[in-house]
Amino acid sequence: MPLSGALSIWRRNLRATMIETRLSIPEQDRRKWNDAITQSLIRHFPQLASMRIGFYWPFKGEVDGRHAIRYFRMSGANVALPRVVAKGEPLQFFEWWPGAPMRRGVWDIPYPEGTRRIVPQALFIAPVAFDEAGYRLGYGGGYYDRTLAAMSPQPLKIALAFEASRIATIHPQAHDIPMDFVVTEQGVYHAGPNGLVRLGCSRESLRRTEQILRQRLAESARLGALA
């Protein structure tokens, strides 16, 4: 759905500001914060080791989730990178492993070539900004909006971001889909009915993740019965 003129301009200006802020983070801080996010992912989401995970190749100073991805892959997960197959179409995900054949795609971002297509059960997503309700602001191309809208049941949606990317609200519209979790250098946040809630321990993350996955499994079974 097209945005109103004022909101479209506001989001465009916000994107530019947030990307500039992210790129200005000192390298020492970036490494430290990436390490903290990696450890939070490993500690709080052990279920990912048995799932199909879609992730992203870091771009414009995004959080680098590849260390966590390598850990989960070595623990049994299948992992995949997105590819833009056509303008205005949902992303498709193709299996990745260290040394997989790669090509450059949109915005010169690499994707696997000639590997099998995978439908992710969980997604790592890099927002340009995220808000207190768990909504994300992307780059404006709508790729993840279309991808998530086309996925049923929904995957486990985990945004990886620095606290510098947090804002009060993105002014979500009907097409915007909130994340399930946001992981920053400060910890893990669950996006619930009352907005982002920081989870104090891995047991709480485990419980909430299991609850979400059970709901998605029930939804999948219901959709299968209706087919």
PDB file of C-alpha atoms in Angstrom:
ATOM      1  CA  MET A   1       0.000   0.000   0.000  1.00  0.00           C
ATOM      2  CA  PRO A   2       1.468   3.398  -0.957  1.00  0.00           C
ATOM      3  CA  LEU A   3       2.418   5.646   1.952  1.00  0.00           C
ATOM      4  CA  SER A   4       1.095   9.166   2.331  1.00  0.00           C
ATOM      5  CA  GLY A   5       3.412  11.828   0.978  1.00  0.00           C
ATOM      6  CA  ALA A   6       4.390  13.200   4.389  1.00  0.00           C
ATOM      7  CA  LEU A   7       5.074   9.775   5.887  1.00  0.00           C
ATOM      8  CA  SER A   8       7.040   8.679   2.831  1.00  0.00           C
ATOM      9  CA  ILE A   9       9.273  11.749   3.072  1.00  0.00           C
ATOM     10  CA  TRP A  10       9.683  11.277   6.832  1.00  0.00           C
ATOM     11  CA  ARG A  11      10.725   7.646   6.406  1.00  0.00           C
ATOM     12  CA  ARG A  12      13.121   8.488   3.591  1.00  0.00           C
ATOM     13  CA  ASN A  13      14.828  11.150   5.706  1.00  0.00           C
ATOM     14  CA  LEU A  14      14.896   8.840   8.722  1.00  0.00           C
ATOM     15  CA  ARG A  15      16.540   6.077   6.690  1.00  0.00           C
ATOM     16  CA  ALA A  16      19.324   8.380   5.606  1.00  0.00           C
ATOM     17  CA  THR A  17      19.898   9.574   9.169  1.00  0.00           C
ATOM     18  CA  MET A  18      19.865   6.091  10.707  1.00  0.00           C
ATOM     19  CA  ILE A  19      22.195   4.608   8.092  1.00  0.00           C
ATOM     20  CA  GLU A  20      24.625   7.489   8.600  1.00  0.00           C
ATOM     21  CA  THR A  21      24.451   6.938  12.379  1.00  0.00           C
ATOM     22  CA  ARG A  22      25.094   3.215  11.979  1.00  0.00           C
ATOM     23  CA  LEU A  23      28.051   3.741   9.663  1.00  0.00           C
ATOM     24  CA  SER A  24      29.586   6.196  12.126  1.00  0.00           C
ATOM     25  CA  ILE A  25      29.845   3.601  14.928  1.00  0.00           C
ATOM     26  CA  PRO A  26      33.546   3.136  15.807  1.00  0.00           C
ATOM     27  CA  GLU A  27      34.968  -0.209  14.700  1.00  0.00           C
ATOM     28  CA  GLN A  28      35.952  -1.167  18.249  1.00  0.00           C
ATOM     29  CA  ASP A  29      32.369  -0.673  19.455  1.00  0.00           C
ATOM     30  CA  ARG A  30      30.982  -2.490  16.429  1.00  0.00           C
ATOM     31  CA  ARG A  31      33.116  -5.578  17.104  1.00  0.00           C
ATOM     32  CA  LYS A  32      32.186  -5.601  20.793  1.00  0.00           C
ATOM     33  CA  TRP A  33      28.484  -5.171  20.092  1.00  0.00           C
ATOM     34  CA  ASN A  34      28.489  -7.801  17.338  1.00  0.00           C
ATOM     35  CA  ASP A  35      30.093 -10.256  19.762  1.00  0.00           C
ATOM     36  CA  ALA A  36      27.447  -9.504  22.390  1.00  0.00           C
ATOM     37  CA  ILE A  37      24.634 -10.057  19.879  1.00  0.00           C
ATOM     38  CA  THR A  38      26.211 -13.317  18.703  1.00  0.00           C
ATOM     39  CA  GLN A  39      26.409 -14.623  22.275  1.00  0.00           C
ATOM     40  CA  SER A  40      22.804 -13.597  22.974  1.00  0.00           C
ATOM     41  CA  LEU A  41      21.588 -15.458  19.894  1.00  0.00           C
ATOM     42  CA  ILE A  42      23.461 -18.621  20.857  1.00  0.00           C
ATOM     43  CA  ARG A  43      22.377 -18.493  24.488  1.00  0.00           C
ATOM     44  CA  HIS A  44      18.739 -17.438  24.046  1.00  0.00           C
ATOM     45  CA  PHE A  45      17.705 -19.336  20.904  1.00  0.00           C
ATOM     46  CA  PRO A  46      19.015 -22.937  21.096  1.00  0.00           C
ATOM     47  CA  GLN A  47      16.012 -24.065  19.011  1.00  0.00           C
ATOM     48  CA  LEU A  48      17.618 -22.507  15.948  1.00  0.00           C
ATOM     49  CA  ALA A  49      20.133 -25.358  15.800  1.00  0.00           C
ATOM     50  CA  SER A  50      17.398 -27.639  14.446  1.00  0.00           C
ATOM     51  CA  MET A  51      15.706 -25.158  12.115  1.00  0.00           C
ATOM     52  CA  ARG A  52      16.001 -23.696   8.626  1.00  0.00           C
ATOM     53  CA  ILE A  53      17.330 -20.153   9.079  1.00  0.00           C
ATOM     54  CA  GLY A  54      17.268 -17.344   6.554  1.00  0.00           C
ATOM     55  CA  PHE A  55      19.883 -14.696   7.209  1.00  0.00           C
ATOM     56  CA  TYR A  56      21.472 -11.756   5.398  1.00  0.00           C
ATOM     57  CA  TRP A  57      24.904 -10.689   4.195  1.00  0.00           C
ATOM     58  CA  PRO A  58      25.730  -7.510   6.193  1.00  0.00           C
ATOM     59  CA  PHE A  59      25.400  -4.281   4.282  1.00  0.00           C
ATOM     60  CA  LYS A  60      25.933  -0.611   5.183  1.00  0.00           C
ATOM     61  CA  GLY A  61      27.099  -1.273   8.727  1.00  0.00           C
ATOM     62  CA  GLU A  62      24.411  -3.797   9.666  1.00  0.00           C
ATOM     63  CA  VAL A  63      24.862  -6.189  12.565  1.00  0.00           C
ATOM     64  CA  ASP A  64      26.955  -9.145  11.397  1.00  0.00           C
ATOM     65  CA  GLY A  65      25.032 -12.300  12.276  1.00  0.00           C
ATOM     66  CA  ARG A  66      27.331 -14.631  10.340  1.00  0.00           C
ATOM     67  CA  HIS A  67      29.230 -15.878  13.400  1.00  0.00           C
ATOM     68  CA  ALA A  68      25.956 -17.006  14.995  1.00  0.00           C
ATOM     69  CA  ILE A  69      24.879 -18.527  11.682  1.00  0.00           C
ATOM     70  CA  ARG A  70      28.082 -20.555  11.467  1.00  0.00           C
ATOM     71  CA  TYR A  71      27.508 -21.799  15.018  1.00  0.00           C
ATOM     72  CA  PHE A  72      23.923 -22.867  14.317  1.00  0.00           C
ATOM     73  CA  ARG A  73      24.909 -24.461  11.017  1.00  0.00           C
ATOM     74  CA  MET A  74      27.634 -26.496  12.736  1.00  0.00           C
ATOM     75  CA  SER A  75      24.999 -27.503  15.307  1.00  0.00           C
ATOM     76  CA  GLY A  76      22.640 -28.881  12.651  1.00  0.00           C
ATOM     77  CA  ALA A  77      20.723 -25.961  11.123  1.00  0.00           C
ATOM     78  CA  ASN A  78      20.248 -25.419   7.400  1.00  0.00           C
ATOM     79  CA  VAL A  79      20.974 -21.790   6.536  1.00  0.00           C
ATOM     80  CA  ALA A  80      20.083 -19.727   3.494  1.00  0.00           C
ATOM     81  CA  LEU A  81      20.580 -16.279   1.977  1.00  0.00           C
ATOM     82  CA  PRO A  82      17.915 -14.261   0.132  1.00  0.00           C
ATOM     83  CA  ARG A  83      17.833 -13.493  -3.535  1.00  0.00           C
ATOM     84  CA  VAL A  84      15.770 -10.907  -5.382  1.00  0.00           C
ATOM     85  CA  VAL A  85      14.257 -12.974  -8.201  1.00  0.00           C
ATOM     86  CA  ALA A  86      12.020 -10.272  -9.687  1.00  0.00           C
ATOM     87  CA  LYS A  87      11.030  -6.715  -8.924  1.00  0.00           C
ATOM     88  CA  GLY A  88       7.902  -6.593  -6.774  1.00  0.00           C
ATOM     89  CA  GLU A  89       8.139 -10.295  -5.854  1.00  0.00           C
ATOM     90  CA  PRO A  90       8.929 -11.912  -2.478  1.00  0.00           C
ATOM     91  CA  LEU A  91      12.512 -12.899  -1.783  1.00  0.00           C
ATOM     92  CA  GLN A  92      13.571 -16.499  -2.266  1.00  0.00           C
ATOM     93  CA  PHE A  93      16.161 -18.154  -0.024  1.00  0.00           C
ATOM     94  CA  PHE A  94      18.926 -20.466  -1.199  1.00  0.00           C
ATOM     95  CA  GLU A  95      21.155 -22.684   0.904  1.00  0.00           C
ATOM     96  CA  TRP A  96      24.518 -21.316   1.951  1.00  0.00           C
ATOM     97  CA  TRP A  97      27.633 -22.883   3.421  1.00  0.00           C
ATOM     98  CA  PRO A  98      31.208 -21.599   3.727  1.00  0.00           C
ATOM     99  CA  GLY A  99      32.641 -21.788   0.215  1.00  0.00           C
ATOM    100  CA  ALA A 100      29.252 -21.989  -1.527  1.00  0.00           C
ATOM    101  CA  PRO A 101      29.276 -20.529  -5.079  1.00  0.00           C
ATOM    102  CA  MET A 102      28.148 -16.901  -4.926  1.00  0.00           C
ATOM    103  CA  ARG A 103      27.036 -14.134  -7.287  1.00  0.00           C
ATOM    104  CA  ARG A 104      26.391 -10.441  -6.775  1.00  0.00           C
ATOM    105  CA  GLY A 105      22.793  -9.283  -6.881  1.00  0.00           C
ATOM    106  CA  VAL A 106      20.778  -6.169  -6.040  1.00  0.00           C
ATOM    107  CA  TRP A 107      22.908  -3.482  -4.334  1.00  0.00           C
ATOM    108  CA  ASP A 108      25.918  -5.750  -5.051  1.00  0.00           C
ATOM    109  CA  ILE A 109      24.917  -8.068  -2.187  1.00  0.00           C
ATOM    110  CA  PRO A 110      26.086 -11.693  -2.674  1.00  0.00           C
ATOM    111  CA  TYR A 111      23.715 -14.644  -2.861  1.00  0.00           C
ATOM    112  CA  PRO A 112      24.277 -18.379  -3.460  1.00  0.00           C
ATOM    113  CA  GLU A 113      24.190 -19.605  -7.037  1.00  0.00           C
ATOM    114  CA  GLY A 114      23.033 -23.087  -7.980  1.00  0.00           C
ATOM    115  CA  THR A 115      22.181 -24.233  -4.454  1.00  0.00           C
ATOM    116  CA  ARG A 116      18.828 -25.607  -3.369  1.00  0.00           C
ATOM    117  CA  ARG A 117      15.936 -23.359  -2.444  1.00  0.00           C
ATOM    118  CA  ILE A 118      14.943 -23.370   1.232  1.00  0.00           C
ATOM    119  CA  VAL A 119      11.814 -22.064   2.951  1.00  0.00           C
ATOM    120  CA  PRO A 120      13.048 -20.617   6.262  1.00  0.00           C
ATOM    121  CA  GLN A 121      11.420 -21.407   9.585  1.00  0.00           C
ATOM    122  CA  ALA A 122      13.287 -18.481  11.164  1.00  0.00           C
ATOM    123  CA  LEU A 123      14.653 -15.235   9.771  1.00  0.00           C
ATOM    124  CA  PHE A 124      17.419 -12.911  10.884  1.00  0.00           C
ATOM    125  CA  ILE A 125      16.402  -9.453   9.649  1.00  0.00           C
ATOM    126  CA  ALA A 126      18.484  -6.262   9.757  1.00  0.00           C
ATOM    127  CA  PRO A 127      16.321  -3.156  10.219  1.00  0.00           C
ATOM    128  CA  VAL A 128      17.460   0.315   9.354  1.00  0.00           C
ATOM    129  CA  ALA A 129      15.519   1.283  12.484  1.00  0.00           C
ATOM    130  CA  PHE A 130      13.245  -0.490  14.959  1.00  0.00           C
ATOM    131  CA  ASP A 131      10.657   0.950  17.287  1.00  0.00           C
ATOM    132  CA  GLU A 132       9.280   0.353  20.763  1.00  0.00           C
ATOM    133  CA  ALA A 133       6.470  -1.827  19.393  1.00  0.00           C
ATOM    134  CA  GLY A 134       8.823  -4.168  17.534  1.00  0.00           C
ATOM    135  CA  TYR A 135       8.203  -2.809  14.041  1.00  0.00           C
ATOM    136  CA  ARG A 136      11.106  -2.385  11.643  1.00  0.00           C
ATOM    137  CA  LEU A 137      11.958   0.200   9.040  1.00  0.00           C
ATOM    138  CA  GLY A 138      13.688  -1.262   5.992  1.00  0.00           C
ATOM    139  CA  TYR A 139      15.400   0.297   2.994  1.00  0.00           C
ATOM    140  CA  GLY A 140      12.159   1.178   1.265  1.00  0.00           C
ATOM    141  CA  GLY A 141      12.138  -1.500  -1.419  1.00  0.00           C
ATOM    142  CA  GLY A 142       9.434  -3.530   0.329  1.00  0.00           C
ATOM    143  CA  TYR A 143      11.266  -6.825  -0.165  1.00  0.00           C
ATOM    144  CA  TYR A 144      10.815  -8.138   3.359  1.00  0.00           C
ATOM    145  CA  ASP A 145       7.280  -6.739   3.628  1.00  0.00           C
ATOM    146  CA  ARG A 146       6.274  -8.769   0.567  1.00  0.00           C
ATOM    147  CA  THR A 147       8.249 -11.806   1.713  1.00  0.00           C
ATOM    148  CA  LEU A 148       6.689 -11.913   5.168  1.00  0.00           C
ATOM    149  CA  ALA A 149       3.206 -11.248   3.786  1.00  0.00           C
ATOM    150  CA  ALA A 150       3.607 -14.272   1.493  1.00  0.00           C
ATOM    151  CA  MET A 151       4.810 -16.655   4.217  1.00  0.00           C
ATOM    152  CA  SER A 152       2.212 -18.770   5.994  1.00  0.00           C
ATOM    153  CA  PRO A 153       2.721 -19.704   8.698  1.00  0.00           C
ATOM    154  CA  GLN A 154       5.018 -16.873   9.662  1.00  0.00           C
ATOM    155  CA  PRO A 155       8.667 -17.687  10.407  1.00  0.00           C
ATOM    156  CA  LEU A 156      10.270 -16.822  13.722  1.00  0.00           C
ATOM    157  CA  LYS A 157      11.277 -13.203  13.063  1.00  0.00           C
ATOM    158  CA  ILE A 158      14.427 -11.996  14.844  1.00  0.00           C
ATOM    159  CA  ALA A 159      15.673  -8.479  14.152  1.00  0.00           C
ATOM    160  CA  LEU A 160      19.383  -7.849  14.750  1.00  0.00           C
ATOM    161  CA  ALA A 161      20.196  -4.223  15.436  1.00  0.00           C
ATOM    162  CA  PHE A 162      22.302  -1.828  17.459  1.00  0.00           C
ATOM    163  CA  GLU A 163      20.617   0.268  20.132  1.00  0.00           C
ATOM    164  CA  ALA A 164      21.558   3.306  18.043  1.00  0.00           C
ATOM    165  CA  SER A 165      18.859   2.164  15.593  1.00  0.00           C
ATOM    166  CA  ARG A 166      16.044   2.358  18.157  1.00  0.00           C
ATOM    167  CA  ILE A 167      13.332   5.002  17.706  1.00  0.00           C
ATOM    168  CA  ALA A 168       9.976   5.645  19.365  1.00  0.00           C
ATOM    169  CA  THR A 169       7.829   4.626  16.387  1.00  0.00           C
ATOM    170  CA  ILE A 170       8.062   4.047  12.662  1.00  0.00           C
ATOM    171  CA  HIS A 171       4.334   4.943  12.436  1.00  0.00           C
ATOM    172  CA  PRO A 172       3.457   1.411  11.267  1.00  0.00           C
ATOM    173  CA  GLN A 173       0.964   0.965   8.450  1.00  0.00           C
ATOM    174  CA  ALA A 174      -1.308  -1.961   7.641  1.00  0.00           C
ATOM    175  CA  HIS A 175       1.395  -3.728   5.602  1.00  0.00           C
ATOM    176  CA  ASP A 176       4.029  -3.512   8.351  1.00  0.00           C
ATOM    177  CA  ILE A 177       4.628  -6.768  10.235  1.00  0.00           C
ATOM    178  CA  PRO A 178       6.211  -6.662  13.714  1.00  0.00           C
ATOM    179  CA  MET A 179       9.185  -8.780  14.692  1.00  0.00           C
ATOM    180  CA  ASP A 180       8.930 -11.534  17.298  1.00  0.00           C
ATOM    181  CA  PHE A 181      12.227 -10.552  18.896  1.00  0.00           C
ATOM    182  CA  VAL A 182      14.784  -7.772  18.629  1.00  0.00           C
ATOM    183  CA  VAL A 183      18.363  -8.570  19.677  1.00  0.00           C
ATOM    184  CA  THR A 184      20.762  -5.706  20.374  1.00  0.00           C
ATOM    185  CA  GLU A 185      24.041  -5.339  22.229  1.00  0.00           C
ATOM    186  CA  GLN A 186      21.940  -4.673  25.349  1.00  0.00           C
ATOM    187  CA  GLY A 187      20.084  -7.993  25.222  1.00  0.00           C
ATOM    188  CA  VAL A 188      17.023  -9.764  23.850  1.00  0.00           C
ATOM    189  CA  TYR A 189      13.621  -8.088  23.596  1.00  0.00           C
ATOM    190  CA  HIS A 190      10.309  -9.808  22.960  1.00  0.00           C
ATOM    191  CA  ALA A 191       7.801  -7.850  20.890  1.00  0.00           C
ATOM    192  CA  GLY A 192       4.448  -8.460  22.556  1.00  0.00           C
ATOM    193  CA  PRO A 193       1.086  -6.686  22.800  1.00  0.00           C
ATOM    194  CA  ASN A 194       2.598  -4.045  25.081  1.00  0.00           C
ATOM    195  CA  GLY A 195       5.674  -3.444  22.961  1.00  0.00           C
ATOM    196  CA  LEU A 196       9.268  -4.495  23.489  1.00  0.00           C
ATOM    197  CA  VAL A 197      10.004  -6.258  26.765  1.00  0.00           C
ATOM    198  CA  ARG A 198      13.578  -7.085  27.671  1.00  0.00           C
ATOM    199  CA  LEU A 199      14.045 -10.728  28.652  1.00  0.00           C
ATOM    200  CA  GLY A 200      16.277 -11.156  31.653  1.00  0.00           C
ATOM    201  CA  CYS A 201      17.281 -14.780  31.219  1.00  0.00           C
ATOM    202  CA  SER A 202      17.585 -17.425  28.528  1.00  0.00           C
ATOM    203  CA  ARG A 203      14.832 -19.502  30.169  1.00  0.00           C
ATOM    204  CA  GLU A 204      12.350 -16.741  29.435  1.00  0.00           C
ATOM    205  CA  SER A 205      13.516 -16.526  25.797  1.00  0.00           C
ATOM    206  CA  LEU A 206      13.225 -20.295  25.498  1.00  0.00           C
ATOM    207  CA  ARG A 207       9.682 -20.263  26.903  1.00  0.00           C
ATOM    208  CA  ARG A 208       8.478 -17.460  24.657  1.00  0.00           C
ATOM    209  CA  THR A 209      10.123 -18.945  21.577  1.00  0.00           C
ATOM    210  CA  GLU A 210       8.551 -22.343  22.241  1.00  0.00           C
ATOM    211  CA  GLN A 211       5.169 -20.671  22.658  1.00  0.00           C
ATOM    212  CA  ILE A 212       5.526 -18.864  19.317  1.00  0.00           C
ATOM    213  CA  LEU A 213       6.684 -22.012  17.538  1.00  0.00           C
ATOM    214  CA  ARG A 214       3.746 -24.022  18.939  1.00  0.00           C
ATOM    215  CA  GLN A 215       1.346 -21.359  17.707  1.00  0.00           C
ATOM    216  CA  ARG A 216       2.949 -21.405  14.253  1.00  0.00           C
ATOM    217  CA  LEU A 217       2.823 -25.225  14.166  1.00  0.00           C
ATOM    218  CA  ALA A 218      -0.863 -25.178  15.069  1.00  0.00           C
ATOM    219  CA  GLU A 219      -1.460 -22.578  12.371  1.00  0.00           C
ATOM    220  CA  SER A 220       0.376 -24.728   9.829  1.00  0.00           C
ATOM    221  CA  ALA A 221      -1.719 -27.773  10.781  1.00  0.00           C
ATOM    222  CA  ARG A 222      -4.913 -25.745  10.491  1.00  0.00           C
ATOM    223  CA  LEU A 223      -3.953 -24.429   7.063  1.00  0.00           C
ATOM    224  CA  GLY A 224      -3.042 -27.952   5.970  1.00  0.00           C
ATOM    225  CA  ALA A 225      -6.438 -29.232   7.038  1.00  0.00           C
ATOM    226  CA  LEU A 226      -8.158 -26.503   5.039  1.00  0.00           C
ATOM    227  CA  ALA A 227      -6.114 -27.178   1.880  1.00  0.00           C
TER     228      ALA A 227
END
